[in-house]
Short mmCIF file of C-alpha atoms and ligand atoms in Angstrom, two decimals:
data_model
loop_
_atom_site.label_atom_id
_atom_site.label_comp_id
_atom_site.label_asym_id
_atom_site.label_seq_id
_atom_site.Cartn_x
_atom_site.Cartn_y
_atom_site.Cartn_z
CA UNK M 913 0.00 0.00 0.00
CA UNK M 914 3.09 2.22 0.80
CA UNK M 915 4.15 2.05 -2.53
CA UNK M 916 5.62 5.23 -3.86
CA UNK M 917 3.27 7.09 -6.76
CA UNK M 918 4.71 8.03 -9.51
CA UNK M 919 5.22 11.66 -10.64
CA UNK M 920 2.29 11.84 -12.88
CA UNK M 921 0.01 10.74 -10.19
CA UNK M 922 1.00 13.07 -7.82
CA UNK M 923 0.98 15.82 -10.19
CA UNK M 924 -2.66 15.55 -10.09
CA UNK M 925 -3.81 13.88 -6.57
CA UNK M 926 -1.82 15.57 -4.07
CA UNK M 927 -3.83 17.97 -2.70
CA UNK M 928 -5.08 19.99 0.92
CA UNK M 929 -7.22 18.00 3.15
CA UNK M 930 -10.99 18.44 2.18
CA UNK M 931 -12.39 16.44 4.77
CA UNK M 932 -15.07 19.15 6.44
CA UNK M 933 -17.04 19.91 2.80
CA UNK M 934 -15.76 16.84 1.12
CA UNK M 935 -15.51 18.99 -2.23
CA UNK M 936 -13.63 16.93 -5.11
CA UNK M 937 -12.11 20.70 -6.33
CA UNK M 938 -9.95 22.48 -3.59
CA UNK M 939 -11.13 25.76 -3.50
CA UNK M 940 -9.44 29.08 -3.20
CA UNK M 941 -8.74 30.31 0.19
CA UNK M 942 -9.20 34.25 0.02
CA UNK M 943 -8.81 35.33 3.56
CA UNK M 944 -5.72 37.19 4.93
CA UNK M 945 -5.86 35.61 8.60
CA UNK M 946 -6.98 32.55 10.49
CA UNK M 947 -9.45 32.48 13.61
CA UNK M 948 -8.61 30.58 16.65
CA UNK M 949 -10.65 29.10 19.38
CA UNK M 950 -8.93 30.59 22.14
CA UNK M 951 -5.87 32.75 23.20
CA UNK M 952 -3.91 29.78 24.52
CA UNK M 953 -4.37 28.11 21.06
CA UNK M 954 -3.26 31.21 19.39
CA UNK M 955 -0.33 31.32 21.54
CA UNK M 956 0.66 27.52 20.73
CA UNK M 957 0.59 28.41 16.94
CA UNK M 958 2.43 31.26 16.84
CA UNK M 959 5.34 29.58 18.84
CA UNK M 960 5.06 26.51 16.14
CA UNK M 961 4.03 23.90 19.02
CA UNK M 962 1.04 23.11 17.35
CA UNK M 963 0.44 23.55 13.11
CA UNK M 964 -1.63 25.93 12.19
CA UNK M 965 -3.08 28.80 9.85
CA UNK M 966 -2.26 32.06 11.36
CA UNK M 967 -1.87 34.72 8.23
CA UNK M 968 -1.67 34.39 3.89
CA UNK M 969 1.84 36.43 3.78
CA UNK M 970 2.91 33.46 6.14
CA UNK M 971 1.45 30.68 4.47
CA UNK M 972 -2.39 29.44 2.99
CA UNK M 973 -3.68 25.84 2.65
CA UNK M 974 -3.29 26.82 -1.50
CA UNK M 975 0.30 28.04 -1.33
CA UNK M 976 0.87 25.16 1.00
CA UNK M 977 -0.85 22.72 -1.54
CA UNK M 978 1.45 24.12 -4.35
CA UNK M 979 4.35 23.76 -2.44
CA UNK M 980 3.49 19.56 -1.43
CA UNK M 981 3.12 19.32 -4.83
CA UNK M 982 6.34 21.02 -6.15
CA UNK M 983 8.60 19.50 -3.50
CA UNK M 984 7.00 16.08 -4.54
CA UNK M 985 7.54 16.64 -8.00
CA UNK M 986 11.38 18.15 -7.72
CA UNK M 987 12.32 15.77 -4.92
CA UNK M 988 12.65 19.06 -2.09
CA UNK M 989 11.80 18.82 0.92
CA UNK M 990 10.29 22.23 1.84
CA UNK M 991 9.31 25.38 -0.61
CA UNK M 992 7.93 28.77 -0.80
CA UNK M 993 5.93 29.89 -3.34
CA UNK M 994 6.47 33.70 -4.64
CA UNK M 995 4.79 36.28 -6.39
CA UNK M 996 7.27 36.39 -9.37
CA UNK M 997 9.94 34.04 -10.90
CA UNK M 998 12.23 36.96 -10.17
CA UNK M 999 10.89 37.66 -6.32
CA UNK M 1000 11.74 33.32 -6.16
CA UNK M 1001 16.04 34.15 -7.50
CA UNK M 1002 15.98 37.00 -5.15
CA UNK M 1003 14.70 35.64 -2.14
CA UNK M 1004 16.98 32.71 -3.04
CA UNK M 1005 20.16 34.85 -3.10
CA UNK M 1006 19.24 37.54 -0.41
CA UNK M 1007 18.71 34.41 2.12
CA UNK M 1008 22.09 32.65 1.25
CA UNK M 1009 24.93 36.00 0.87
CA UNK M 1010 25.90 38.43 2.88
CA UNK M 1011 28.22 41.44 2.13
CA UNK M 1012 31.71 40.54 1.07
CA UNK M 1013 30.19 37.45 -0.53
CA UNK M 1014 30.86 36.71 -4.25
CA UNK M 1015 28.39 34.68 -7.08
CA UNK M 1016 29.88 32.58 -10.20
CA UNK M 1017 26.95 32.43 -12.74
CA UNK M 1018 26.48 31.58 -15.91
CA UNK M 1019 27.00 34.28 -18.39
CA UNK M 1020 23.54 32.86 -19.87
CA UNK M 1021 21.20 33.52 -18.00
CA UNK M 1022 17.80 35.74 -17.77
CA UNK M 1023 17.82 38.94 -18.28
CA UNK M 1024 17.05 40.61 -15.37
CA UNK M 1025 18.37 38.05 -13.54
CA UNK M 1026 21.34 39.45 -14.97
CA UNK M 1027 20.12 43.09 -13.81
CA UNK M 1028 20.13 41.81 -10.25
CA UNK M 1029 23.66 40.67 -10.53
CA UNK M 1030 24.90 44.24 -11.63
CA UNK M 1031 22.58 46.47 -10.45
CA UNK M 1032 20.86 45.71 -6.99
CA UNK M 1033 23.08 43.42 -5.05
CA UNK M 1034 26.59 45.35 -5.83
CA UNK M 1035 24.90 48.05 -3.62
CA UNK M 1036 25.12 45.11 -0.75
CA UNK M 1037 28.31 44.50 -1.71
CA UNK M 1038 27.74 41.08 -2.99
CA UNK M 1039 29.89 41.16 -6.53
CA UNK M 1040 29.76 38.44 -9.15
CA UNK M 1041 31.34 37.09 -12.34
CA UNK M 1042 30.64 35.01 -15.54
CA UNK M 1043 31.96 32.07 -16.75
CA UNK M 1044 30.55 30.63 -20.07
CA UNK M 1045 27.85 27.51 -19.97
CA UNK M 1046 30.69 25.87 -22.38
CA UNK M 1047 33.81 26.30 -20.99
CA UNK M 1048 34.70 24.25 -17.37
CA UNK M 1049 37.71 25.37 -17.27
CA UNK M 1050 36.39 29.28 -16.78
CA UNK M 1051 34.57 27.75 -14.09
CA UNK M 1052 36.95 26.19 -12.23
CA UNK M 1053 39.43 29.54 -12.56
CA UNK M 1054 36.36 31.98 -11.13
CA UNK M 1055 36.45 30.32 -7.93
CA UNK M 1056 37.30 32.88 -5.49
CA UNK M 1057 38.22 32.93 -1.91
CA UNK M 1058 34.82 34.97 -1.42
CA UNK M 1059 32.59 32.71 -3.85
CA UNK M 1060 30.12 31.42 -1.73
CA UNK M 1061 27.32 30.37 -4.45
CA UNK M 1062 27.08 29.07 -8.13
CA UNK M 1063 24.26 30.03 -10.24
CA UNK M 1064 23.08 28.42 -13.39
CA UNK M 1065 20.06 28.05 -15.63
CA UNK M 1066 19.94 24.86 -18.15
CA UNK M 1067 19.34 25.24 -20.99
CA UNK M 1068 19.84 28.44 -21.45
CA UNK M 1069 17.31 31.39 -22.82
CA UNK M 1070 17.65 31.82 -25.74
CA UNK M 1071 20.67 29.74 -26.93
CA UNK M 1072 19.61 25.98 -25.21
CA UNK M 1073 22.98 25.70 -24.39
CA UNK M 1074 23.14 23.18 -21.30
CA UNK M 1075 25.79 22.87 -18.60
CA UNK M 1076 26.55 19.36 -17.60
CA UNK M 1077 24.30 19.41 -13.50
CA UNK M 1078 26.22 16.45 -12.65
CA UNK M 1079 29.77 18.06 -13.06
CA UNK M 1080 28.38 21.26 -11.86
CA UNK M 1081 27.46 19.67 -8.73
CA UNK M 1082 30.51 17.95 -7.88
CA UNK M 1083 32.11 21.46 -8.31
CA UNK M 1084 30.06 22.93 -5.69
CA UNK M 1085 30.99 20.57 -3.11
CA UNK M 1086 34.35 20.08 -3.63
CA UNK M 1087 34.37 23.84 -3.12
CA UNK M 1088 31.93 23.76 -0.57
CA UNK M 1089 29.54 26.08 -2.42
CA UNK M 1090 25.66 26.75 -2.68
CA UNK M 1091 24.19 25.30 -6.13
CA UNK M 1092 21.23 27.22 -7.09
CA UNK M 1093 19.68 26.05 -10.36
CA UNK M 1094 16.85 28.38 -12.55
CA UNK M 1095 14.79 25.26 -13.67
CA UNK M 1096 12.06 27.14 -15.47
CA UNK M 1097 12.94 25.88 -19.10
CA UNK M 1098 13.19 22.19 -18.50
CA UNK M 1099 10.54 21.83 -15.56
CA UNK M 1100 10.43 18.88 -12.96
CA UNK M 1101 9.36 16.65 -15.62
CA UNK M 1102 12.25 16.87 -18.05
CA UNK M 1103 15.20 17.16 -14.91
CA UNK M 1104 15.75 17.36 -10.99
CA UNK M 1105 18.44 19.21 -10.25
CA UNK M 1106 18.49 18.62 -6.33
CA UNK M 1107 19.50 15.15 -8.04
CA UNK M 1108 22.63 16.57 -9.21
CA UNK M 1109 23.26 18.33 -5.83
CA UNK M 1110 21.38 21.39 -6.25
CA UNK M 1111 20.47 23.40 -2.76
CA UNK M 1112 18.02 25.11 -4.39
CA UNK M 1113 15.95 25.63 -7.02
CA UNK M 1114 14.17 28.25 -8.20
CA UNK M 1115 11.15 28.96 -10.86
CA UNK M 1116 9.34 31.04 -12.65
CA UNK M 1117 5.80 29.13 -12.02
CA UNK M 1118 4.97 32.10 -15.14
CA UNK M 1119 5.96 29.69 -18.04
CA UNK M 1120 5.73 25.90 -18.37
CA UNK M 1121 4.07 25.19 -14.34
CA UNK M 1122 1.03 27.89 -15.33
CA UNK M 1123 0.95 26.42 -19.15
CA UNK M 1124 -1.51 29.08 -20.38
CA UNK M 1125 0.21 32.50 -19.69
CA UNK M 1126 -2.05 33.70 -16.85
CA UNK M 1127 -0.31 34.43 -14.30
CA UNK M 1128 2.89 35.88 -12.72
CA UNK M 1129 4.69 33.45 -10.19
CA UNK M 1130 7.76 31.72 -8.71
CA UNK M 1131 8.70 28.94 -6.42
CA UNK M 1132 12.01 28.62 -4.26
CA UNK M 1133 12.71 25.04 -3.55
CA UNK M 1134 15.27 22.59 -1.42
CA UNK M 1135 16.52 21.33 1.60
CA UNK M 1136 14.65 22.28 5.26
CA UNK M 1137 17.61 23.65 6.83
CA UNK M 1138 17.95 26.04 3.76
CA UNK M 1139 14.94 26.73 2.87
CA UNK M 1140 14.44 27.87 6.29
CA UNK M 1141 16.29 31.30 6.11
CA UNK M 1142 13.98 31.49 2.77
CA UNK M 1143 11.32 31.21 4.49
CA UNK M 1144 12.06 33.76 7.58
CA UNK M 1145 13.18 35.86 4.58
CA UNK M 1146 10.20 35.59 2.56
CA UNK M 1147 7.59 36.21 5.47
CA UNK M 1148 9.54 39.33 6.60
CA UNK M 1149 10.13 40.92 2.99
CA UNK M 1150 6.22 39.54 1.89
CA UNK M 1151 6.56 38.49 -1.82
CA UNK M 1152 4.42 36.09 -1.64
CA UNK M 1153 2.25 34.54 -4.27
CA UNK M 1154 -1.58 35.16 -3.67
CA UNK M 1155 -4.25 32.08 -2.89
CA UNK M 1156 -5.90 31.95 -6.30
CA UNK M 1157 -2.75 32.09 -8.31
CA UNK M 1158 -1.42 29.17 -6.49
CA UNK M 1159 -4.89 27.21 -6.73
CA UNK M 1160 -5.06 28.47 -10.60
CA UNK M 1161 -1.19 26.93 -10.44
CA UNK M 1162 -1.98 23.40 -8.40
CA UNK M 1163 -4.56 22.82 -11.01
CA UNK M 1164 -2.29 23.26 -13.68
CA UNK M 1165 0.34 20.79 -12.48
CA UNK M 1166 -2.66 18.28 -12.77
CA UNK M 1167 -1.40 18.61 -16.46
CA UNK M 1168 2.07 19.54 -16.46
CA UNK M 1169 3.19 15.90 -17.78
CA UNK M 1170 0.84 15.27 -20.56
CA UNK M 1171 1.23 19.17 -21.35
CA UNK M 1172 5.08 18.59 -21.24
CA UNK M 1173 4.98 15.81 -23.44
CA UNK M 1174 3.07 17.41 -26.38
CA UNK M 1175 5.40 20.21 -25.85
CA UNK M 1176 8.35 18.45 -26.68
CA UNK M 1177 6.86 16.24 -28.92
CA UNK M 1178 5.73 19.05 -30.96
CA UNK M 1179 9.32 21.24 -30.69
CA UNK M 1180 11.16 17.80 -31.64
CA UNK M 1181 9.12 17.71 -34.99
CA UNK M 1182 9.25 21.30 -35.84
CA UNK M 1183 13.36 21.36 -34.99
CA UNK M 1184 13.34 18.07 -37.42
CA UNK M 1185 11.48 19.91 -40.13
CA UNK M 1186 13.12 23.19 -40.01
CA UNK M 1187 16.70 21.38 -40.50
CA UNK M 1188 15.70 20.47 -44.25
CA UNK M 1189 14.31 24.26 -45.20
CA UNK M 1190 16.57 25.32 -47.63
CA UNK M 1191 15.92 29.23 -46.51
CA UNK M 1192 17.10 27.78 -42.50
CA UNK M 1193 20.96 28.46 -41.55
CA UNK M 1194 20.87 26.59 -38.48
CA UNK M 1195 18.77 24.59 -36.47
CA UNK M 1196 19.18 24.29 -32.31
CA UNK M 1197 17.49 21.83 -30.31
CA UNK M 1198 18.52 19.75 -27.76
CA UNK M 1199 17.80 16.67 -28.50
CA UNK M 1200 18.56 17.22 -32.45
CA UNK M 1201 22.10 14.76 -33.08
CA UNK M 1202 23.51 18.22 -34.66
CA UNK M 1203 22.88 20.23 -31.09
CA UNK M 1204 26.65 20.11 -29.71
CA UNK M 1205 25.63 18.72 -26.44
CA UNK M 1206 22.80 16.44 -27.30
CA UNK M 1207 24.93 13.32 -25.45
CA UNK M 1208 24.73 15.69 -22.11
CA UNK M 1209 21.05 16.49 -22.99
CA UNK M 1210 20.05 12.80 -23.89
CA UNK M 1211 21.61 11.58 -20.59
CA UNK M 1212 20.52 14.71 -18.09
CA UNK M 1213 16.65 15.53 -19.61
CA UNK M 1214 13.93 13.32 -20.30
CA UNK M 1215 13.11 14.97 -23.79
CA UNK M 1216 14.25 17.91 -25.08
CA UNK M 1217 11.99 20.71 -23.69
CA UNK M 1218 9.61 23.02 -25.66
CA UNK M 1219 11.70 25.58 -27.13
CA UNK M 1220 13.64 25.90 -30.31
CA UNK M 1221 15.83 28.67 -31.65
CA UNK M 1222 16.96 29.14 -35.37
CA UNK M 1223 17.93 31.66 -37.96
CA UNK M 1224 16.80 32.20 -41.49
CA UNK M 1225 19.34 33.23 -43.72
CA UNK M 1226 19.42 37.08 -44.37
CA UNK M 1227 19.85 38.37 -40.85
CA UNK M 1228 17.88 40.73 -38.53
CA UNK M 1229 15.49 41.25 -41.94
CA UNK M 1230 14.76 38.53 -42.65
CA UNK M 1231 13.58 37.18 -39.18
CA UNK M 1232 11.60 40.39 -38.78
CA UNK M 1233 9.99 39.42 -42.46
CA UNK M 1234 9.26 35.87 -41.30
CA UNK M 1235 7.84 37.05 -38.22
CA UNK M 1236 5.43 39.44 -39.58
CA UNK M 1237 4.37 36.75 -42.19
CA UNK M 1238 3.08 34.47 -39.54
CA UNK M 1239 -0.70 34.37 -39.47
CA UNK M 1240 -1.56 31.41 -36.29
CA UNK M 1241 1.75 32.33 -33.51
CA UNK M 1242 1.99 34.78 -31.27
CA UNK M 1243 4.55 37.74 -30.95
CA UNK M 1244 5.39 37.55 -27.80
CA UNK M 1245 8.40 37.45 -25.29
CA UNK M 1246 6.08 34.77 -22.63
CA UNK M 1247 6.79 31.07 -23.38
CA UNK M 1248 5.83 28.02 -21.93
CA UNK M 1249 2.27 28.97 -23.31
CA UNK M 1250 -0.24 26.36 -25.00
CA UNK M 1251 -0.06 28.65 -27.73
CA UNK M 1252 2.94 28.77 -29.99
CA UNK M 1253 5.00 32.03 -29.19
CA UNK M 1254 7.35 33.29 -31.61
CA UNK M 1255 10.47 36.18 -30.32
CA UNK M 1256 13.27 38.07 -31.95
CA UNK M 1257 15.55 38.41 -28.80
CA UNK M 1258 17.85 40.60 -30.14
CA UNK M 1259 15.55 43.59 -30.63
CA UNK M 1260 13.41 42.47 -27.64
CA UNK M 1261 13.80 40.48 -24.90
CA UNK M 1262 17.50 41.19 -24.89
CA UNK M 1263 18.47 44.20 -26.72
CA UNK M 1264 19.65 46.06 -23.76
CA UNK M 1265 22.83 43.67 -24.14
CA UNK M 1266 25.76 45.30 -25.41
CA UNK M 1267 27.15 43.66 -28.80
CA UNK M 1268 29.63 41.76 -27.47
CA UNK M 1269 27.53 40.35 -24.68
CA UNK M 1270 25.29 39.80 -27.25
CA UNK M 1271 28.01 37.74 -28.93
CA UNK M 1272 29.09 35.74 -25.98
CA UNK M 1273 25.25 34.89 -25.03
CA UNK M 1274 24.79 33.16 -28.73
CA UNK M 1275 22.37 36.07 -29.68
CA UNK M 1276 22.61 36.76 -33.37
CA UNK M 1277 20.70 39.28 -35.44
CA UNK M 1278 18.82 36.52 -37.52
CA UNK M 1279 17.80 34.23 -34.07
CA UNK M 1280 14.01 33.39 -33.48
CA UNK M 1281 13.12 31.82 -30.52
CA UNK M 1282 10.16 29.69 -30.59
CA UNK M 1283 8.40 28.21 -27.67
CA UNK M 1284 5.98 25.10 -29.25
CA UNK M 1285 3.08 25.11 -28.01
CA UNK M 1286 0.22 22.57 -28.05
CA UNK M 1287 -1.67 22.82 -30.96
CA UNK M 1288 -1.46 20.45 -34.00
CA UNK M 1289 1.89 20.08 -35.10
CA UNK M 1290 0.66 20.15 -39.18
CA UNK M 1291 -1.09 23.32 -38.33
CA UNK M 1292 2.53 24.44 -36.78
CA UNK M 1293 4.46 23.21 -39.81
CA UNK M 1294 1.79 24.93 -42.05
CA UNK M 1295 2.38 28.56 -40.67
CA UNK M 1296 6.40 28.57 -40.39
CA UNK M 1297 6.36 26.78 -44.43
CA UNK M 1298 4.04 29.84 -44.99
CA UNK M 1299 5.99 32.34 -43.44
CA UNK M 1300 9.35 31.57 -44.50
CA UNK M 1301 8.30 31.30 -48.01
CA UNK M 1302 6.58 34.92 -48.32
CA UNK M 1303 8.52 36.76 -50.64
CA UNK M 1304 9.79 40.25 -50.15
CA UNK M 1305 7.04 42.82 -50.60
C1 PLP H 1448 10.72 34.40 -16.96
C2 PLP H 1448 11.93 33.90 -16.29
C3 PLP H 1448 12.32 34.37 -15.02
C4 PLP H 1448 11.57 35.46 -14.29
O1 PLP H 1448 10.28 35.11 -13.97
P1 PLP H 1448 9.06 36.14 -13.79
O2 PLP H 1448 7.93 35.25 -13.42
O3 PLP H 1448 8.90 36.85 -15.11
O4 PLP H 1448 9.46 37.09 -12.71
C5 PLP H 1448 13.44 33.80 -14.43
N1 PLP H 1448 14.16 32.85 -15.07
C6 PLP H 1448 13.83 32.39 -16.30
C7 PLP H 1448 14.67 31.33 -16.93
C8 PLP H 1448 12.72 32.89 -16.95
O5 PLP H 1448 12.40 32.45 -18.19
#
């Protein structure tokens, strides 16, 4: 009876106790504080003796819901869930450093992820430096007396470039340094980096976890002892993620594997198809043979995730021409979306790099990002053949 469920089953059945209504749906908890029946019990949950609800910045049986299934679903033991992706990577940072401290990150990473590196936490003095995704030697060099954390996303926005989790963690420890792994692009489905030796991890709940670009959210994840500063940090700071985002959120874990699956499934095919364009000058995809790590990706992912990148040939004008020609996708900079969403990073998303960050990041003029969506994958096909063969007007 004990037996262990699997992660598709607890994707949908975990959920708060509904034993006083016996409703099959949880339902949303919108009150800001708990009652209780007397002073002495209020006293007893407010020095932890006893559990309890006391007060929604602290915690609510749908944040709390989210969380038991998250931690399930990543293999954590304790989370909190936050009102952004980015309020999740800050509370994740601000909990661990203190001044003096120094971060080695990925030079590909999110964008203002980036912005938090050089423009809010220098003012703590907490400094940082890059090394590249590709190069484990530029790793190894960064490590400084002060280094106290690694930082890493995999793969990477926009370029899918992945760094190797299991070599990544190894490096933390024999360094004795926090691993804190951005697992937004991949989800829980397609990797587990506390596997790998990750302390935490963090999301943006905004993408692939809500599915259907509704809502804004994030989710810090790991270890009790850890997550524990998070925690105090979160309820003194307060950005938290509100009861009816995190019920619209459980819900949509109910479908996070089948969802994930299609996604893939569908970004697989299109990669595949897009390789024998004539008009296409590259192709990247994780789990495409030609994608320069697709040994690392085959062995650390499930499947290969649900976005590709590639570039027409003719540059910035031509992927602005393609664009435009598209009559089904989206232009937008949100993935993770049932719908197909199609980006040009370099004039969006990230053109506040400089051109030689551009450069380093894998961000050419001519990139599109796509993130594959979930409708049929001949109606997909039928829109980019379209596109890409409208002629110049
Ligand atoms: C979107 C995103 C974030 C930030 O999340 P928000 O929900 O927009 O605050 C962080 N990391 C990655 C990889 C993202 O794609």
């Amino acid at each position: 009876m004990d037996r262990k469920k699997k992660f598709d089953t607890l994707a949908v059945r975990l959920q708060t106790d509904r034993s006083k209504h016996r409703e099959h749906s949880v339902p949303v908890f919108e009150t800001s504080s708990y009652v209780f029946n007397s002073a002495e019990e209020a006293r007893a949950v407010f020095a932890e003796e006893i559990p309890g609800n006391i007060y929604t910045r602290f915690g609510n049986p749908n944040t709390d819901e989210l969380i038991c299934k998250l931690c399930a679903l990543e293999g954590a033991e304790d989370g909190v869930a936050t009102a952004s992706g980015m309020a999740a990577v800050y509370l994740s940072l601000t909990a661990l450093l203190r001044p003096g401290d120094h971060i080695l990150s990925a030079r590909q990473i999110f964008g203002t992820t980036s912005l938090l590196f050089t423009q809010i936490l220098p003012k703590w003095g907490i400094s940082h430096s890059y090394a590249d995704i590709n190069n484990k030697e530029e790793w190894e060099e960064n490590i400084m007396p002060a280094t106290r954390l690694i930082y890493a996303e995999t793969p990477s926005n926009p370029g899918l470039d992945l760094i190797d989790l299991k070599w990544l963690g190894k490096l933390a420890r024999k360094n004795d340094l926090y691993l804190i792994i951005d697992n937004c692009f991949a989800t829980p489905y397609l990797q587990r980096p506390i596997q790998f030796g990750a302390d935490l991890v963090v999301h943006s709940t905004t993408k692939f976890i809500d599915g259907q670009g509704r809502t804004i959210g994030g989710a810090v994840l790991g270890n009790k002892e850890i997550m524990k500063e998070v925690r105090m940090l979160s309820k003194i700071t307060g950005p938290v993620m509100s009861p009816h985002t995190a019920w619209l959120l459980s819900k949509s874990l109910e479908t996070l594997t089948v969802r994930m699956e299609r996604h893939c499934s569908n970004a697989l095919a299109l990669a595949r198809h897009l390789e024998k364009v004539r008009d296409v000058a590259w192709v990247k995809y994780p789990f495409l043979p030609s994608h320069p790590q697709y040994h690392l990706a085959r062995r650390q992912m499930k499947l290969g995730g649900g976005l590709v990148t590639f570039e027409l040939k003719g540059g910035q004008k031509r992927a602005h021409r393609f664009i435009n020609a598209l009559q089904m996708m989206s232009i937008t900079s949100n993935l993770g979306d049932a719908r197909t969403t199609v980006t040009h990073p370099a004039t969006t998303t990230h053109s506040k790099l400089s051109p030689a960050e551009k450069k380093m990041s894998g961000i050419t003029d001519g990139l599109v990002r796509v993130s594959v969506g979930l409708e049929h994958i001949d109606d997909i096909l039928a829109d980019f053949d379209q596109a890409i063969r409208q002629p110049k007007k």
